[in-house]
Coordinates of C-alpha atoms and ligand atoms in Angstrom, one line a residue:
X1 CA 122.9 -99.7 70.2
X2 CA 126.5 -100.7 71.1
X3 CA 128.8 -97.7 72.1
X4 CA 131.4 -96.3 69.8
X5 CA 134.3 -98.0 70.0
X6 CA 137.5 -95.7 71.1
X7 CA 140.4 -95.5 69.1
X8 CA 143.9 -94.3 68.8
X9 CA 146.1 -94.9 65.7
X10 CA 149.5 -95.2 66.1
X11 CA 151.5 -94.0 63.4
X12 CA 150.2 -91.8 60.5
X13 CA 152.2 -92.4 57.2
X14 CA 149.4 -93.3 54.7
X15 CA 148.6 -96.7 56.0
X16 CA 148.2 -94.3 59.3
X17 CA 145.9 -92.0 57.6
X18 CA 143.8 -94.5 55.6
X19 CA 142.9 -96.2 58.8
X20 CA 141.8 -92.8 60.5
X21 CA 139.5 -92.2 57.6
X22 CA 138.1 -95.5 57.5
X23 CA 137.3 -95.2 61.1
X24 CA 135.5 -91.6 60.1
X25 CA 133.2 -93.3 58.0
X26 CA 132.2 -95.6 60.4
X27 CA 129.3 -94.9 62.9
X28 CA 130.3 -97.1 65.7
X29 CA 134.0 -96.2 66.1
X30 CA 135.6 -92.6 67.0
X31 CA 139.2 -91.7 66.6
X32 CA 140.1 -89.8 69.7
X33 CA 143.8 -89.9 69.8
X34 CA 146.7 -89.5 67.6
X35 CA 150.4 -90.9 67.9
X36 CA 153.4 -90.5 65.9
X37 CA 156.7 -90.1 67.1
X38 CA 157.0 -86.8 64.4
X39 CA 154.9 -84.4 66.1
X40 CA 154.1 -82.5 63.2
X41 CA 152.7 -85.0 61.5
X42 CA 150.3 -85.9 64.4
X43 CA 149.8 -82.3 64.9
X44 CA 148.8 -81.6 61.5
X45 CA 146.4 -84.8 61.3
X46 CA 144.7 -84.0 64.8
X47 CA 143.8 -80.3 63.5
X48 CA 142.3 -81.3 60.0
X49 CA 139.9 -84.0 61.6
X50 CA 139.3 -82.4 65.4
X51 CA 141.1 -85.0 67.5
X52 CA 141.9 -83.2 71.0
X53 CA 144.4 -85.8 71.6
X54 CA 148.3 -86.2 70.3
X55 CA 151.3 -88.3 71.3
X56 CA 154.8 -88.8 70.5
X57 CA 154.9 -92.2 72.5
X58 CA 152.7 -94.8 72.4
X59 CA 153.1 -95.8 75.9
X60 CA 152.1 -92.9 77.3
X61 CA 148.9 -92.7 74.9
X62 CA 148.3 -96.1 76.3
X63 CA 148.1 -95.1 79.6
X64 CA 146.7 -91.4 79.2
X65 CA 144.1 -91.5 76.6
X66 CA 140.4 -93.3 77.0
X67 CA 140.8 -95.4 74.2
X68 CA 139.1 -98.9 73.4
X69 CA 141.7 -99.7 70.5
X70 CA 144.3 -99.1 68.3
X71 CA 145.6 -98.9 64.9
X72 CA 148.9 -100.1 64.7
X73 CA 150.8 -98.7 61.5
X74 CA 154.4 -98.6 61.9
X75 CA 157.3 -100.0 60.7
X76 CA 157.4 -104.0 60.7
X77 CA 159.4 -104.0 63.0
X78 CA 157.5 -102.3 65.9
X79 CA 154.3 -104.1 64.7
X80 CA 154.9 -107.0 67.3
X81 CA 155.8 -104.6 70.7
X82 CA 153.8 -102.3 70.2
X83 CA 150.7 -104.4 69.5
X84 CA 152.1 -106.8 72.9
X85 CA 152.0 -103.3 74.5
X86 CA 148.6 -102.4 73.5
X87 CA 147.5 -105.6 73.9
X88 CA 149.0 -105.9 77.7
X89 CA 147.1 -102.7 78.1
X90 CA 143.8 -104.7 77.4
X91 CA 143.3 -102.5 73.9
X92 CA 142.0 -104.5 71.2
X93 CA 144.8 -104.5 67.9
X94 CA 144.7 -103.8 64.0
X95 CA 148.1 -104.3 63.1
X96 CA 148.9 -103.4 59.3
X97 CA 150.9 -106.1 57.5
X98 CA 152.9 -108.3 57.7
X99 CA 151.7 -109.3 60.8
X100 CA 155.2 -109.4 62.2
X101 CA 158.8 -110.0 61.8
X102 CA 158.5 -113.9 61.6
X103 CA 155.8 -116.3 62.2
X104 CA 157.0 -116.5 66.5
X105 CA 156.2 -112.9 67.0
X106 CA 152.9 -113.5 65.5
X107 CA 152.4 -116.3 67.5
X108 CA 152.9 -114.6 70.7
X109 CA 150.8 -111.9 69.7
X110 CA 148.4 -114.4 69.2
X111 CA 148.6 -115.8 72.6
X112 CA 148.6 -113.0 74.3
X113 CA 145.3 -111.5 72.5
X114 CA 143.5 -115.3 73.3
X115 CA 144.1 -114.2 77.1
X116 CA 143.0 -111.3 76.9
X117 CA 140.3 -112.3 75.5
X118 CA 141.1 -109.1 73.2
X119 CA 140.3 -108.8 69.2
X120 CA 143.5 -108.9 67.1
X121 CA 142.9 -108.5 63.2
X122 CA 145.6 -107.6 60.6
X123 CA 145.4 -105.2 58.1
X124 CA 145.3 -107.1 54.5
X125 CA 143.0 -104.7 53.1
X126 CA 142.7 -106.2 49.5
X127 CA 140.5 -108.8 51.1
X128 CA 138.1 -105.9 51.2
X129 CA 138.4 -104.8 47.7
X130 CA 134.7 -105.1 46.1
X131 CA 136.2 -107.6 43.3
X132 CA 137.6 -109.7 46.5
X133 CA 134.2 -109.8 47.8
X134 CA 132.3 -110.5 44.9
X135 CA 134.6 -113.7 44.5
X136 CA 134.3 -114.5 47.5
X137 CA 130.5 -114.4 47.7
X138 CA 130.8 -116.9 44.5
X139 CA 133.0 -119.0 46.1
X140 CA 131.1 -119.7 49.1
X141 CA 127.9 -119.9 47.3
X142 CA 130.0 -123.4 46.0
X143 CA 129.3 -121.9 41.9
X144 CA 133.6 -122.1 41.5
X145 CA 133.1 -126.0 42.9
X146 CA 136.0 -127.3 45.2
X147 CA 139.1 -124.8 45.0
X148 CA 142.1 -126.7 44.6
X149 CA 144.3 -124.0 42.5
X150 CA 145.9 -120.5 43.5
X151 CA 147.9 -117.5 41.7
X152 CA 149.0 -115.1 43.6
X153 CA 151.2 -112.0 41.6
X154 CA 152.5 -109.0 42.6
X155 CA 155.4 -107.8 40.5
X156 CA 156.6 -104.2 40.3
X157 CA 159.3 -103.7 37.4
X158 CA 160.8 -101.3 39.2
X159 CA 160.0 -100.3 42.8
X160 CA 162.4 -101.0 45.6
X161 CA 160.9 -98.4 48.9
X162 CA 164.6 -97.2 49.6
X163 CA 162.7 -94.0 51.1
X164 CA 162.0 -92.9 55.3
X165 CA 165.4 -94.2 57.0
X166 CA 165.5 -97.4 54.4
X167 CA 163.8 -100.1 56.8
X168 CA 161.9 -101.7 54.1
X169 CA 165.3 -102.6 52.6
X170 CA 167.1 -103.6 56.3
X171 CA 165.9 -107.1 57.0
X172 CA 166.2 -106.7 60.5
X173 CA 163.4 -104.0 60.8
X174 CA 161.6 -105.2 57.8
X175 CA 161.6 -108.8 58.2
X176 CA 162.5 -109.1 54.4
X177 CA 162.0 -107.5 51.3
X178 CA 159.6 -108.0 48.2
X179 CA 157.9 -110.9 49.7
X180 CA 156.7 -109.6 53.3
X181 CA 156.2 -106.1 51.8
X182 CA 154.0 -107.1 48.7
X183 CA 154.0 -111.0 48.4
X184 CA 151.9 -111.0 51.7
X185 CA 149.0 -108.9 50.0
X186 CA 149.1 -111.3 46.9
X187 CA 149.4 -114.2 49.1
X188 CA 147.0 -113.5 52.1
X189 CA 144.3 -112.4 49.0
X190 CA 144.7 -115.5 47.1
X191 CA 145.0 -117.6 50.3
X192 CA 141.7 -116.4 51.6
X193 CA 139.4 -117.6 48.5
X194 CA 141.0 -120.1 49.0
X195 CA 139.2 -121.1 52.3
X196 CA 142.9 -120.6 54.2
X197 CA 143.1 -124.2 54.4
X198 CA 146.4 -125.3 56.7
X199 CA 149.3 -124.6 54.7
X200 CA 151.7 -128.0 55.0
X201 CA 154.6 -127.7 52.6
X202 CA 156.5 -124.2 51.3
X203 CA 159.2 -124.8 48.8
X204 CA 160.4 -121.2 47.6
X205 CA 163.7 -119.2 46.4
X206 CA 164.2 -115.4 47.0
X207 CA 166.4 -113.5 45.3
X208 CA 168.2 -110.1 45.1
X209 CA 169.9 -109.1 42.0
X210 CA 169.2 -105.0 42.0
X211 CA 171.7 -103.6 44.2
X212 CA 173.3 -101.0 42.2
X213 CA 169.4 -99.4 42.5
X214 CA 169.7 -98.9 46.2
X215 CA 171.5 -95.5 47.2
X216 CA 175.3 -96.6 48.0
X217 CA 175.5 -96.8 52.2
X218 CA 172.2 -98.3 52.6
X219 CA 172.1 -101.3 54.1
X220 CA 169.9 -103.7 51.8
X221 CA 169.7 -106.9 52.9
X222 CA 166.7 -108.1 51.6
X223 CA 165.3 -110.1 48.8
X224 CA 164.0 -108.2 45.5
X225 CA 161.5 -110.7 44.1
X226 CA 160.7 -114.2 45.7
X227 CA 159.3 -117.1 44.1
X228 CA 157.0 -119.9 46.0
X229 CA 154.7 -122.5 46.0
X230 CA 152.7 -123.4 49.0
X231 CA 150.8 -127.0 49.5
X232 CA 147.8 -127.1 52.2
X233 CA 146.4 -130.0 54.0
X234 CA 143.2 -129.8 51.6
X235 CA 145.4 -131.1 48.9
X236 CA 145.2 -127.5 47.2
X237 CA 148.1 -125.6 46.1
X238 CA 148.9 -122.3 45.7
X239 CA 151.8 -120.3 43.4
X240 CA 153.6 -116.8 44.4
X241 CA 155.9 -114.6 42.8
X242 CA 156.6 -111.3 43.6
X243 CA 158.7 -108.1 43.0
X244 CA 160.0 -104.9 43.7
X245 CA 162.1 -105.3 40.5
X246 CA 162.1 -107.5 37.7
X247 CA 162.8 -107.3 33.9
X248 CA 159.3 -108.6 33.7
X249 CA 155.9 -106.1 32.9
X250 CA 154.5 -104.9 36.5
X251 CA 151.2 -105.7 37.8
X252 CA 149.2 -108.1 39.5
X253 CA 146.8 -111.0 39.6
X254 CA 144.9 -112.8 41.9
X255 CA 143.5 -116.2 40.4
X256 CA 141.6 -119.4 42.1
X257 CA 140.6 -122.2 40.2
X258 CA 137.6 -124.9 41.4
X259 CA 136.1 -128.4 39.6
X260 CA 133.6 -126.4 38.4
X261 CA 135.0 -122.6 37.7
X262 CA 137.4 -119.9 38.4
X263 CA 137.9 -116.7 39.5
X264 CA 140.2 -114.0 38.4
X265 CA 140.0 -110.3 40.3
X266 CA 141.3 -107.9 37.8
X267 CA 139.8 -107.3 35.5
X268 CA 137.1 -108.9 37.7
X269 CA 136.2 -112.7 35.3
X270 CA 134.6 -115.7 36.5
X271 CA 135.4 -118.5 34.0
X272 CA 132.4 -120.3 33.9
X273 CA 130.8 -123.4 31.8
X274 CA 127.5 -124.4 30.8
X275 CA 126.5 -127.2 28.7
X276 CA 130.0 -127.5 27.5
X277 CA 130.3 -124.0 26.7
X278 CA 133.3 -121.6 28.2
X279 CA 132.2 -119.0 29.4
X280 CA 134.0 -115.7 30.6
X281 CA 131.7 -113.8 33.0
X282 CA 132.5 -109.7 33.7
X283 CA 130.5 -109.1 36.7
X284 CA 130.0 -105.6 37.6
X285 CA 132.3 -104.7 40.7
X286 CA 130.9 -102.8 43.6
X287 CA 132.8 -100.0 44.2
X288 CA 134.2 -100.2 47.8
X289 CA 136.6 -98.3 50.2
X290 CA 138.9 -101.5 51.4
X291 CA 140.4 -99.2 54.0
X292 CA 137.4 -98.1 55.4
X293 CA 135.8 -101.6 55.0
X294 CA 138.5 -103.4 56.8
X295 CA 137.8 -100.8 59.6
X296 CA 134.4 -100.9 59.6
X297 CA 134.9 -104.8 60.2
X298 CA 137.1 -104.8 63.4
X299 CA 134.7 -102.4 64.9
X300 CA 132.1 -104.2 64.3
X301 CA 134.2 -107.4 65.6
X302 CA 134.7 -105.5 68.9
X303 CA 131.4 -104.7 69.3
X304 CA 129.9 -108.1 68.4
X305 CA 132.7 -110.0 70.1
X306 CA 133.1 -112.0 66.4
X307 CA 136.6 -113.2 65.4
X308 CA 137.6 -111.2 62.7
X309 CA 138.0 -112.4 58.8
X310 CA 141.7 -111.7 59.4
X311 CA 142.5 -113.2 62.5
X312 CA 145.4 -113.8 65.0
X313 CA 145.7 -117.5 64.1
X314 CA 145.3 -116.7 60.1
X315 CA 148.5 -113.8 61.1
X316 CA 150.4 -116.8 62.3
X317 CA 149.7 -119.2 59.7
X318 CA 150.6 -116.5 57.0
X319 CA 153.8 -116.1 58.1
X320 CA 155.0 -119.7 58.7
X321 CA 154.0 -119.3 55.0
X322 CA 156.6 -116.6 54.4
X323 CA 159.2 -118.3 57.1
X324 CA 158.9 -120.9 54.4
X325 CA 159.9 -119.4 51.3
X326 CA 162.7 -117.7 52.9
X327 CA 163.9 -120.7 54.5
X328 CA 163.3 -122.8 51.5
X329 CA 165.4 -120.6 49.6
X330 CA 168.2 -120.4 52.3
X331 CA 168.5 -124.1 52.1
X332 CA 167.2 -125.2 49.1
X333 CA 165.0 -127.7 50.5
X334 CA 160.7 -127.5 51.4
X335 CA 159.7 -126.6 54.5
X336 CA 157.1 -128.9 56.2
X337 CA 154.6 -126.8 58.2
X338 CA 153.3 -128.7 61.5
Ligands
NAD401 N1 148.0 -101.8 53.7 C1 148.7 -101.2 52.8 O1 148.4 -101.2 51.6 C2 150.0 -100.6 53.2 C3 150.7 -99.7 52.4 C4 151.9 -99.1 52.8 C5 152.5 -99.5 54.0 N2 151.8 -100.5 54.8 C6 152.4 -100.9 56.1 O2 152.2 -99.9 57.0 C7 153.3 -99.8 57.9 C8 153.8 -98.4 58.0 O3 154.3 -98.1 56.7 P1 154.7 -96.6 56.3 O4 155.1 -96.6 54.9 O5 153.7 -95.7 56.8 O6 156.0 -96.4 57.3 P2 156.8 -95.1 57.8 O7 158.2 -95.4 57.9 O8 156.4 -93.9 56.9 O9 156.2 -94.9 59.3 C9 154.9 -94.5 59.5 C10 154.8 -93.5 60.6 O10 155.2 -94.1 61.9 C11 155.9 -93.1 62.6 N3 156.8 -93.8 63.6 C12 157.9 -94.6 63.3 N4 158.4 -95.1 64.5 C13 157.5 -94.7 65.5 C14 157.4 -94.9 66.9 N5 158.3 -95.6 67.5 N6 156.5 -94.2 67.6 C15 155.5 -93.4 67.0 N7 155.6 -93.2 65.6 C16 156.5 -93.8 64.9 C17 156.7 -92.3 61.5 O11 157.1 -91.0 62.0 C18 155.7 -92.3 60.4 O12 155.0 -91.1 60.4 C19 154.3 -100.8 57.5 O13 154.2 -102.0 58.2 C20 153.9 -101.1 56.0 O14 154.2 -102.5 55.7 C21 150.6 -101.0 54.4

């Protein structure tokens, strides 16, 4: 049997917390040390679940504790240094999303995980939601046909994070606003059934028109709801919007569409046809932990040396996606992808 894998988690907001109780339910992986630069947080988190170890900086829980790998959940913008740090210290990386700030970070994280012949996954965790699975098992099984179609939705009516020091709202720590924060769940989910063909065009507008909502003296410099529609090299094409606020209902939806059916994930409906009939199929969802599945999987990718479903090269590809739509809205022109 392989040995448990040996992990810190950096960072214990609830991202923080969800991975560390994935990783509990997980028989080849043991979390051994905790780091977060509020001591009391990692304090109180090391004595509920009997971890010895706690840090308030990362570098020195690289170097001090016997650790195989490491959650990375912090802001965006430490998601790229900290993981080149980890990495550099020959730990293997989850990284929660977005991968990074832009799609060049991401590439270098890339790089530097290839040579160290380390396992980098990103945390997109509605890829492990049972009704992504289920899909997805349909899908691959070819009974959806060829998918050539994509909706990807995440709106929120009203829901801009203005909360710990505002960096979700400060595009220089965030990266940007409603797209990177929810977009890339939407998009990465929808993206995925779709195969993740090469993306090869991006034509996309962002938008913020909810100021007076953000606490006067915070700097928000981000987007509020983002619109875009991504080509791929298959010929398949794939529609976004997303929100934080919008004078439109809240919720989301994940949709593919093939020659020979679709897919829709909630409520969980395959749209089906037989003999010329339409048929709309509720399929009973397995009830899954998507945190505790996603860790599960880059365990096991560690131990089996496997690339993982959400890999480095997928990070990279994701965010020349949302590059794309912020470019394509800053000049009002699409963005070719090489
Ligand atoms: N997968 C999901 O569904 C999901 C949900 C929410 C947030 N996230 C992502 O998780 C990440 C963290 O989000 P959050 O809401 O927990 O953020 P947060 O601002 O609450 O920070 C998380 C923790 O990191 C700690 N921290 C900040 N800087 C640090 C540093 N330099 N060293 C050590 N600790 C540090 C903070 O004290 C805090 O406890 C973000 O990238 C966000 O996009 C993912």
């Amino acid at each position: 049997m392989a040995s448990k894998v040996k992990v810190g988690i950096i960072g214990l907001g609830w991202p923080g917390r969800e991975h560390l109780k994935g990783y509990k339910q997980s028989s080849g992986a043991r979390v051994v040390a905790l780091c977060d630069m509020n001591t009391d947080i990692a304090q109180q988190q090391a004595e509920e679940h009997g971890i010895a170890e706690v840090y308030t900086d990362h570098q020195k829980m690289l170097r001090g504790a016997d650790i195989d790998a490491v959650s990375v959940c912090l802001p965006n913008y430490l998601h790229a240094p900290v993981s080149l740090d980890a990495l550099r210290a020959g730990k293997h990386v989850i990284c929660e999303k977005p991968p990074a700030l832009d799609a060049k970070q991401a590439g270098k994280m890339a790089a530097t995980a290839k040579a160290g012949r380390l396992t980098l996954m990103y945390a997109l965790c509605q890829r492990f939601s049972g009704a992504a699975q289920l899909a997805k098992d349909f899908i691959d099984k070819g009974d959806l046909g060829e998918i050539y179609c994509g909706r990807a939705v995440y709106h929120r009516r009203r829901g801009i994070p203005t909360g710990t020091n505002s960096w979700f709202v400060d595009k220089k720590r965030s990266g940007g606003g409603a797209l990177i924060d929810i977009g890339v769940h939407a998009l990465d989910c929808a993206w995925w059934l779709m195969g993740t063909p090469k993306p090869v065009s991006v034509s996309g507008s962002a938008y913020q028109k909810f100021h007076h909502l953000v606490p006067e003296g915070t700097n928000f410099d981000v987007d509020d709801s983002a619109f875009g529609l991504i080509k791929f090299d298959n010929e398949a094409t794939l529609i976004l919007e997303c929100s934080w606020a919008l004078n439109l209902p809240g919720g989301s939806a994940i949709q593919v569409a093939g020659t020979k059916g679709g897919a829709e994930l909630s409520p969980m409906t395959l749209f089906l046809e037989s003999d010329g009939i339409q048929l709309d199929v509720t399929p009973q969802v397995p009830q899954t932990d998507a945190f505790a599945g996603q860790t599960g999987h880059f365990v096991e990718c560690i131990q089996q040396r496997k690339t993982p479903v959400m890999s480095a090269e997928q990070g990279v590809q994701l965010m020349q996606m949302l590059d794309g739509i912020y470019k394509s809205s800053a000049t009002g022109k699409e963005v070719r992808i090489r």
